[in-house]
mmCIF file with all atom_site columns, C-alpha atoms in Angstrom:
data_model
loop_
_atom_site.group_PDB
_atom_site.id
_atom_site.type_symbol
_atom_site.label_atom_id
_atom_site.label_alt_id
_atom_site.label_comp_id
_atom_site.label_asym_id
_atom_site.label_entity_id
_atom_site.label_seq_id
_atom_site.pdbx_PDB_ins_code
_atom_site.Cartn_x
_atom_site.Cartn_y
_atom_site.Cartn_z
_atom_site.occupancy
_atom_site.B_iso_or_equiv
_atom_site.pdbx_formal_charge
_atom_site.auth_seq_id
_atom_site.auth_comp_id
_atom_site.auth_asym_id
_atom_site.auth_atom_id
_atom_site.pdbx_PDB_model_num
ATOM 1   C CA . UNK Y 1 1   ? 2.885   101.583 -17.037 1.00 52.00 ? 1   UNK Y CA 1
ATOM 2   C CA . UNK Y 1 2   ? 4.781   98.436  -15.933 1.00 62.00 ? 2   UNK Y CA 1
ATOM 3   C CA . UNK Y 1 3   ? 8.125   99.960  -14.944 1.00 64.00 ? 3   UNK Y CA 1
ATOM 4   C CA . UNK Y 1 4   ? 8.937   99.930  -11.240 1.00 68.00 ? 4   UNK Y CA 1
ATOM 5   C CA . UNK Y 1 5   ? 8.842   103.208 -9.408  1.00 70.00 ? 5   UNK Y CA 1
ATOM 6   C CA . UNK Y 1 6   ? 11.348  104.495 -6.911  1.00 68.00 ? 6   UNK Y CA 1
ATOM 7   C CA . UNK Y 1 7   ? 9.737   104.996 -3.573  1.00 69.00 ? 7   UNK Y CA 1
ATOM 8   C CA . UNK Y 1 8   ? 11.515  107.301 -1.225  1.00 69.00 ? 8   UNK Y CA 1
ATOM 9   C CA . UNK Y 1 9   ? 11.649  105.196 1.916   1.00 72.00 ? 9   UNK Y CA 1
ATOM 10  C CA . UNK Y 1 10  ? 14.324  104.256 4.384   1.00 75.00 ? 10  UNK Y CA 1
ATOM 11  C CA . UNK Y 1 11  ? 16.102  100.967 3.824   1.00 77.00 ? 11  UNK Y CA 1
ATOM 12  C CA . UNK Y 1 12  ? 16.802  98.687  6.778   1.00 83.00 ? 12  UNK Y CA 1
ATOM 13  C CA . UNK Y 1 13  ? 20.371  98.782  8.015   1.00 86.00 ? 13  UNK Y CA 1
ATOM 14  C CA . UNK Y 1 14  ? 22.153  95.421  7.521   1.00 83.00 ? 14  UNK Y CA 1
ATOM 15  C CA . UNK Y 1 15  ? 23.386  93.459  10.522  1.00 84.00 ? 15  UNK Y CA 1
ATOM 16  C CA . UNK Y 1 16  ? 26.887  94.182  11.846  1.00 89.00 ? 16  UNK Y CA 1
ATOM 17  C CA . UNK Y 1 17  ? 27.486  90.542  12.766  1.00 89.00 ? 17  UNK Y CA 1
ATOM 18  C CA . UNK Y 1 18  ? 27.083  87.267  10.928  1.00 89.00 ? 18  UNK Y CA 1
ATOM 19  C CA . UNK Y 1 19  ? 24.109  85.305  12.261  1.00 89.00 ? 19  UNK Y CA 1
ATOM 20  C CA . UNK Y 1 20  ? 23.723  81.542  12.530  1.00 83.00 ? 20  UNK Y CA 1
ATOM 21  C CA . UNK Y 1 21  ? 21.232  80.398  9.868   1.00 80.00 ? 21  UNK Y CA 1
ATOM 22  C CA . UNK Y 1 22  ? 19.627  77.911  12.308  1.00 77.00 ? 22  UNK Y CA 1
ATOM 23  C CA . UNK Y 1 23  ? 19.404  79.730  15.630  1.00 83.00 ? 23  UNK Y CA 1
ATOM 24  C CA . UNK Y 1 24  ? 19.591  83.355  14.478  1.00 87.00 ? 24  UNK Y CA 1
ATOM 25  C CA . UNK Y 1 25  ? 22.220  84.048  17.156  1.00 90.00 ? 25  UNK Y CA 1
ATOM 26  C CA . UNK Y 1 26  ? 25.463  85.890  16.310  1.00 91.00 ? 26  UNK Y CA 1
ATOM 27  C CA . UNK Y 1 27  ? 28.327  83.572  15.331  1.00 89.00 ? 27  UNK Y CA 1
ATOM 28  C CA . UNK Y 1 28  ? 31.567  83.816  17.246  1.00 88.00 ? 28  UNK Y CA 1
ATOM 29  C CA . UNK Y 1 29  ? 34.928  82.588  15.983  1.00 87.00 ? 29  UNK Y CA 1
ATOM 30  C CA . UNK Y 1 30  ? 35.402  80.392  19.042  1.00 84.00 ? 30  UNK Y CA 1
ATOM 31  C CA . UNK Y 1 31  ? 32.139  78.579  18.199  1.00 81.00 ? 31  UNK Y CA 1
ATOM 32  C CA . UNK Y 1 32  ? 33.416  77.555  14.754  1.00 86.00 ? 32  UNK Y CA 1
ATOM 33  C CA . UNK Y 1 33  ? 35.159  74.252  14.145  1.00 89.00 ? 33  UNK Y CA 1
ATOM 34  C CA . UNK Y 1 34  ? 37.933  73.217  11.777  1.00 90.00 ? 34  UNK Y CA 1
ATOM 35  C CA . UNK Y 1 35  ? 36.777  70.226  9.727   1.00 91.00 ? 35  UNK Y CA 1
ATOM 36  C CA . UNK Y 1 36  ? 39.529  67.637  9.263   1.00 92.00 ? 36  UNK Y CA 1
ATOM 37  C CA . UNK Y 1 37  ? 39.201  65.454  6.154   1.00 93.00 ? 37  UNK Y CA 1
ATOM 38  C CA . UNK Y 1 38  ? 41.302  62.285  5.978   1.00 92.00 ? 38  UNK Y CA 1
ATOM 39  C CA . UNK Y 1 39  ? 43.004  61.975  2.558   1.00 92.00 ? 39  UNK Y CA 1
ATOM 40  C CA . UNK Y 1 40  ? 42.880  58.655  0.729   1.00 88.00 ? 40  UNK Y CA 1
ATOM 41  C CA . UNK Y 1 41  ? 45.880  56.467  1.442   1.00 78.00 ? 41  UNK Y CA 1
ATOM 42  C CA . UNK Y 1 42  ? 46.981  55.377  -2.030  1.00 72.00 ? 42  UNK Y CA 1
ATOM 43  C CA . UNK Y 1 43  ? 49.888  53.278  -0.752  1.00 70.00 ? 43  UNK Y CA 1
ATOM 44  C CA . UNK Y 1 44  ? 47.716  50.823  1.241   1.00 64.00 ? 44  UNK Y CA 1
ATOM 45  C CA . UNK Y 1 45  ? 44.909  49.998  -1.163  1.00 56.00 ? 45  UNK Y CA 1
ATOM 46  C CA . UNK Y 1 46  ? 45.223  48.972  -4.798  1.00 49.00 ? 46  UNK Y CA 1
ATOM 47  C CA . UNK Y 1 47  ? 41.610  49.919  -5.624  1.00 54.00 ? 47  UNK Y CA 1
ATOM 48  C CA . UNK Y 1 48  ? 42.251  53.526  -4.587  1.00 50.00 ? 48  UNK Y CA 1
ATOM 49  C CA . UNK Y 1 49  ? 44.305  54.094  -7.726  1.00 51.00 ? 49  UNK Y CA 1
ATOM 50  C CA . UNK Y 1 50  ? 41.216  53.305  -9.823  1.00 54.00 ? 50  UNK Y CA 1
ATOM 51  C CA . UNK Y 1 51  ? 38.970  55.896  -8.143  1.00 54.00 ? 51  UNK Y CA 1
ATOM 52  C CA . UNK Y 1 52  ? 37.952  59.079  -9.878  1.00 58.00 ? 52  UNK Y CA 1
ATOM 53  C CA . UNK Y 1 53  ? 39.666  62.395  -9.253  1.00 58.00 ? 53  UNK Y CA 1
ATOM 54  C CA . UNK Y 1 54  ? 36.692  63.654  -7.209  1.00 57.00 ? 54  UNK Y CA 1
ATOM 55  C CA . UNK Y 1 55  ? 37.141  60.938  -4.588  1.00 66.00 ? 55  UNK Y CA 1
ATOM 56  C CA . UNK Y 1 56  ? 40.037  62.265  -2.555  1.00 87.00 ? 56  UNK Y CA 1
ATOM 57  C CA . UNK Y 1 57  ? 38.948  61.701  1.052   1.00 92.00 ? 57  UNK Y CA 1
ATOM 58  C CA . UNK Y 1 58  ? 37.923  58.749  3.191   1.00 92.00 ? 58  UNK Y CA 1
ATOM 59  C CA . UNK Y 1 59  ? 36.244  58.033  6.501   1.00 93.00 ? 59  UNK Y CA 1
ATOM 60  C CA . UNK Y 1 60  ? 39.003  57.456  9.089   1.00 92.00 ? 60  UNK Y CA 1
ATOM 61  C CA . UNK Y 1 61  ? 36.882  54.866  10.935  1.00 92.00 ? 61  UNK Y CA 1
ATOM 62  C CA . UNK Y 1 62  ? 35.483  52.682  8.125   1.00 92.00 ? 62  UNK Y CA 1
ATOM 63  C CA . UNK Y 1 63  ? 37.998  53.698  5.427   1.00 90.00 ? 63  UNK Y CA 1
ATOM 64  C CA . UNK Y 1 64  ? 35.050  54.230  3.061   1.00 90.00 ? 64  UNK Y CA 1
ATOM 65  C CA . UNK Y 1 65  ? 35.564  56.766  0.256   1.00 90.00 ? 65  UNK Y CA 1
ATOM 66  C CA . UNK Y 1 66  ? 33.634  59.992  0.878   1.00 89.00 ? 66  UNK Y CA 1
ATOM 67  C CA . UNK Y 1 67  ? 31.636  61.531  -1.944  1.00 85.00 ? 67  UNK Y CA 1
ATOM 68  C CA . UNK Y 1 68  ? 28.480  63.563  -2.315  1.00 82.00 ? 68  UNK Y CA 1
ATOM 69  C CA . UNK Y 1 69  ? 26.500  60.296  -2.361  1.00 82.00 ? 69  UNK Y CA 1
ATOM 70  C CA . UNK Y 1 70  ? 27.660  59.338  1.161   1.00 88.00 ? 70  UNK Y CA 1
ATOM 71  C CA . UNK Y 1 71  ? 25.971  60.845  4.216   1.00 91.00 ? 71  UNK Y CA 1
ATOM 72  C CA . UNK Y 1 72  ? 28.636  62.354  6.502   1.00 93.00 ? 72  UNK Y CA 1
ATOM 73  C CA . UNK Y 1 73  ? 28.938  63.864  9.956   1.00 94.00 ? 73  UNK Y CA 1
ATOM 74  C CA . UNK Y 1 74  ? 31.539  65.834  11.885  1.00 94.00 ? 74  UNK Y CA 1
ATOM 75  C CA . UNK Y 1 75  ? 32.625  64.441  15.244  1.00 94.00 ? 75  UNK Y CA 1
ATOM 76  C CA . UNK Y 1 76  ? 33.722  67.280  17.523  1.00 92.00 ? 76  UNK Y CA 1
ATOM 77  C CA . UNK Y 1 77  ? 36.890  66.243  19.316  1.00 86.00 ? 77  UNK Y CA 1
ATOM 78  C CA . UNK Y 1 78  ? 38.429  69.146  21.188  1.00 82.00 ? 78  UNK Y CA 1
ATOM 79  C CA . UNK Y 1 79  ? 38.776  72.177  18.920  1.00 81.00 ? 79  UNK Y CA 1
ATOM 80  C CA . UNK Y 1 80  ? 38.640  70.207  15.650  1.00 88.00 ? 80  UNK Y CA 1
ATOM 81  C CA . UNK Y 1 81  ? 36.018  68.085  13.959  1.00 91.00 ? 81  UNK Y CA 1
ATOM 82  C CA . UNK Y 1 82  ? 36.781  64.883  12.089  1.00 94.00 ? 82  UNK Y CA 1
ATOM 83  C CA . UNK Y 1 83  ? 34.600  64.118  9.053   1.00 94.00 ? 83  UNK Y CA 1
ATOM 84  C CA . UNK Y 1 84  ? 33.281  60.545  9.100   1.00 94.00 ? 84  UNK Y CA 1
ATOM 85  C CA . UNK Y 1 85  ? 30.498  58.682  7.279   1.00 94.00 ? 85  UNK Y CA 1
ATOM 86  C CA . UNK Y 1 86  ? 27.124  58.324  9.033   1.00 94.00 ? 86  UNK Y CA 1
ATOM 87  C CA . UNK Y 1 87  ? 27.375  54.550  8.735   1.00 94.00 ? 87  UNK Y CA 1
ATOM 88  C CA . UNK Y 1 88  ? 30.417  54.612  11.041  1.00 93.00 ? 88  UNK Y CA 1
ATOM 89  C CA . UNK Y 1 89  ? 28.641  56.998  13.416  1.00 93.00 ? 89  UNK Y CA 1
ATOM 90  C CA . UNK Y 1 90  ? 25.614  54.693  13.705  1.00 94.00 ? 90  UNK Y CA 1
ATOM 91  C CA . UNK Y 1 91  ? 27.599  51.447  14.029  1.00 93.00 ? 91  UNK Y CA 1
ATOM 92  C CA . UNK Y 1 92  ? 30.721  52.481  15.962  1.00 91.00 ? 92  UNK Y CA 1
ATOM 93  C CA . UNK Y 1 93  ? 30.285  55.816  17.719  1.00 90.00 ? 93  UNK Y CA 1
ATOM 94  C CA . UNK Y 1 94  ? 26.637  55.973  18.849  1.00 91.00 ? 94  UNK Y CA 1
ATOM 95  C CA . UNK Y 1 95  ? 26.392  52.648  20.738  1.00 91.00 ? 95  UNK Y CA 1
ATOM 96  C CA . UNK Y 1 96  ? 29.095  53.637  23.269  1.00 90.00 ? 96  UNK Y CA 1
ATOM 97  C CA . UNK Y 1 97  ? 29.262  57.402  22.608  1.00 90.00 ? 97  UNK Y CA 1
ATOM 98  C CA . UNK Y 1 98  ? 33.043  57.033  22.961  1.00 89.00 ? 98  UNK Y CA 1
ATOM 99  C CA . UNK Y 1 99  ? 35.274  59.579  21.220  1.00 89.00 ? 99  UNK Y CA 1
ATOM 100 C CA . UNK Y 1 100 ? 37.342  57.641  18.642  1.00 89.00 ? 100 UNK Y CA 1
ATOM 101 C CA . UNK Y 1 101 ? 39.747  60.572  18.171  1.00 88.00 ? 101 UNK Y CA 1
ATOM 102 C CA . UNK Y 1 102 ? 40.120  61.879  21.725  1.00 83.00 ? 102 UNK Y CA 1
ATOM 103 C CA . UNK Y 1 103 ? 41.727  60.549  24.862  1.00 84.00 ? 103 UNK Y CA 1
ATOM 104 C CA . UNK Y 1 104 ? 40.983  56.967  25.847  1.00 82.00 ? 104 UNK Y CA 1
ATOM 105 C CA . UNK Y 1 105 ? 37.683  56.796  27.706  1.00 80.00 ? 105 UNK Y CA 1
ATOM 106 C CA . UNK Y 1 106 ? 36.488  60.223  26.556  1.00 87.00 ? 106 UNK Y CA 1
ATOM 107 C CA . UNK Y 1 107 ? 32.735  60.366  26.026  1.00 90.00 ? 107 UNK Y CA 1
ATOM 108 C CA . UNK Y 1 108 ? 30.783  62.313  23.415  1.00 91.00 ? 108 UNK Y CA 1
ATOM 109 C CA . UNK Y 1 109 ? 27.588  64.276  23.943  1.00 92.00 ? 109 UNK Y CA 1
ATOM 110 C CA . UNK Y 1 110 ? 24.837  64.107  21.292  1.00 91.00 ? 110 UNK Y CA 1
ATOM 111 C CA . UNK Y 1 111 ? 25.682  67.712  20.303  1.00 90.00 ? 111 UNK Y CA 1
ATOM 112 C CA . UNK Y 1 112 ? 29.244  66.587  19.415  1.00 91.00 ? 112 UNK Y CA 1
ATOM 113 C CA . UNK Y 1 113 ? 27.915  64.660  16.389  1.00 92.00 ? 113 UNK Y CA 1
ATOM 114 C CA . UNK Y 1 114 ? 27.067  67.221  13.703  1.00 91.00 ? 114 UNK Y CA 1
ATOM 115 C CA . UNK Y 1 115 ? 25.390  65.796  10.575  1.00 92.00 ? 115 UNK Y CA 1
ATOM 116 C CA . UNK Y 1 116 ? 26.434  67.376  7.282   1.00 90.00 ? 116 UNK Y CA 1
ATOM 117 C CA . UNK Y 1 117 ? 24.055  68.128  4.445   1.00 84.00 ? 117 UNK Y CA 1
ATOM 118 C CA . UNK Y 1 118 ? 24.914  66.268  1.261   1.00 78.00 ? 118 UNK Y CA 1
ATOM 119 C CA . UNK Y 1 119 ? 25.642  68.258  -1.857  1.00 72.00 ? 119 UNK Y CA 1
ATOM 120 C CA . UNK Y 1 120 ? 23.718  67.625  -5.026  1.00 66.00 ? 120 UNK Y CA 1
ATOM 121 C CA . UNK Y 1 121 ? 25.232  66.507  -8.298  1.00 65.00 ? 121 UNK Y CA 1
ATOM 122 C CA . UNK Y 1 122 ? 22.904  68.462  -10.531 1.00 65.00 ? 122 UNK Y CA 1
ATOM 123 C CA . UNK Y 1 123 ? 21.276  65.191  -11.520 1.00 64.00 ? 123 UNK Y CA 1
ATOM 124 C CA . UNK Y 1 124 ? 17.528  64.965  -10.921 1.00 61.00 ? 124 UNK Y CA 1
ATOM 125 C CA . UNK Y 1 125 ? 17.825  61.957  -8.644  1.00 58.00 ? 125 UNK Y CA 1
ATOM 126 C CA . UNK Y 1 126 ? 20.310  63.449  -6.170  1.00 56.00 ? 126 UNK Y CA 1
ATOM 127 C CA . UNK Y 1 127 ? 18.090  62.695  -3.178  1.00 57.00 ? 127 UNK Y CA 1
ATOM 128 C CA . UNK Y 1 128 ? 16.270  66.017  -2.939  1.00 59.00 ? 128 UNK Y CA 1
ATOM 129 C CA . UNK Y 1 129 ? 12.523  65.635  -3.203  1.00 65.00 ? 129 UNK Y CA 1
ATOM 130 C CA . UNK Y 1 130 ? 11.123  68.255  -5.540  1.00 65.00 ? 130 UNK Y CA 1
ATOM 131 C CA . UNK Y 1 131 ? 7.489   68.548  -6.430  1.00 71.00 ? 131 UNK Y CA 1
ATOM 132 C CA . UNK Y 1 132 ? 6.302   70.305  -9.540  1.00 71.00 ? 132 UNK Y CA 1
ATOM 133 C CA . UNK Y 1 133 ? 2.876   71.770  -10.030 1.00 75.00 ? 133 UNK Y CA 1
ATOM 134 C CA . UNK Y 1 134 ? 1.349   72.226  -13.415 1.00 76.00 ? 134 UNK Y CA 1
ATOM 135 C CA . UNK Y 1 135 ? -0.866  75.190  -14.158 1.00 71.00 ? 135 UNK Y CA 1
ATOM 136 C CA . UNK Y 1 136 ? -2.755  75.369  -17.438 1.00 72.00 ? 136 UNK Y CA 1
ATOM 137 C CA . UNK Y 1 137 ? -4.995  78.410  -17.710 1.00 71.00 ? 137 UNK Y CA 1
ATOM 138 C CA . UNK Y 1 138 ? -7.866  77.962  -20.101 1.00 71.00 ? 138 UNK Y CA 1
ATOM 139 C CA . UNK Y 1 139 ? -8.433  80.535  -22.818 1.00 72.00 ? 139 UNK Y CA 1
ATOM 140 C CA . UNK Y 1 140 ? -12.086 81.390  -23.114 1.00 70.00 ? 140 UNK Y CA 1
ATOM 141 C CA . UNK Y 1 141 ? -13.509 82.922  -26.228 1.00 69.00 ? 141 UNK Y CA 1
ATOM 142 C CA . UNK Y 1 142 ? -16.881 84.641  -26.405 1.00 68.00 ? 142 UNK Y CA 1
#
């Protein structure tokens, strides 16, 4: 018989609070950050009008169009986080650790730069390394 059987056992009670997937600690609303995306400025650049409909935001530092092919980070500045490309973080922000969105002279801590995980496109070459294993059982006959 291959049908599953009901076993009379107690199920574990689910958690009351939402837990952080990385630390396992309960999330609090005051720990969350509002991500601020900078919309493309169509009035300043002629090439912006030729972009696809999916490209609607840009990096406020480098003015590079953000897409799922561009590595991004959130820079925590006060209670909000500005979404910028990692290229701008490496070239502009990290050398001085100065907050480009805060008060003049404000410094950033390494924890204030939060890297974002890129989304896939569904295409096989989206940057995620997958490894397939092949299993071929042999049929023996006697």
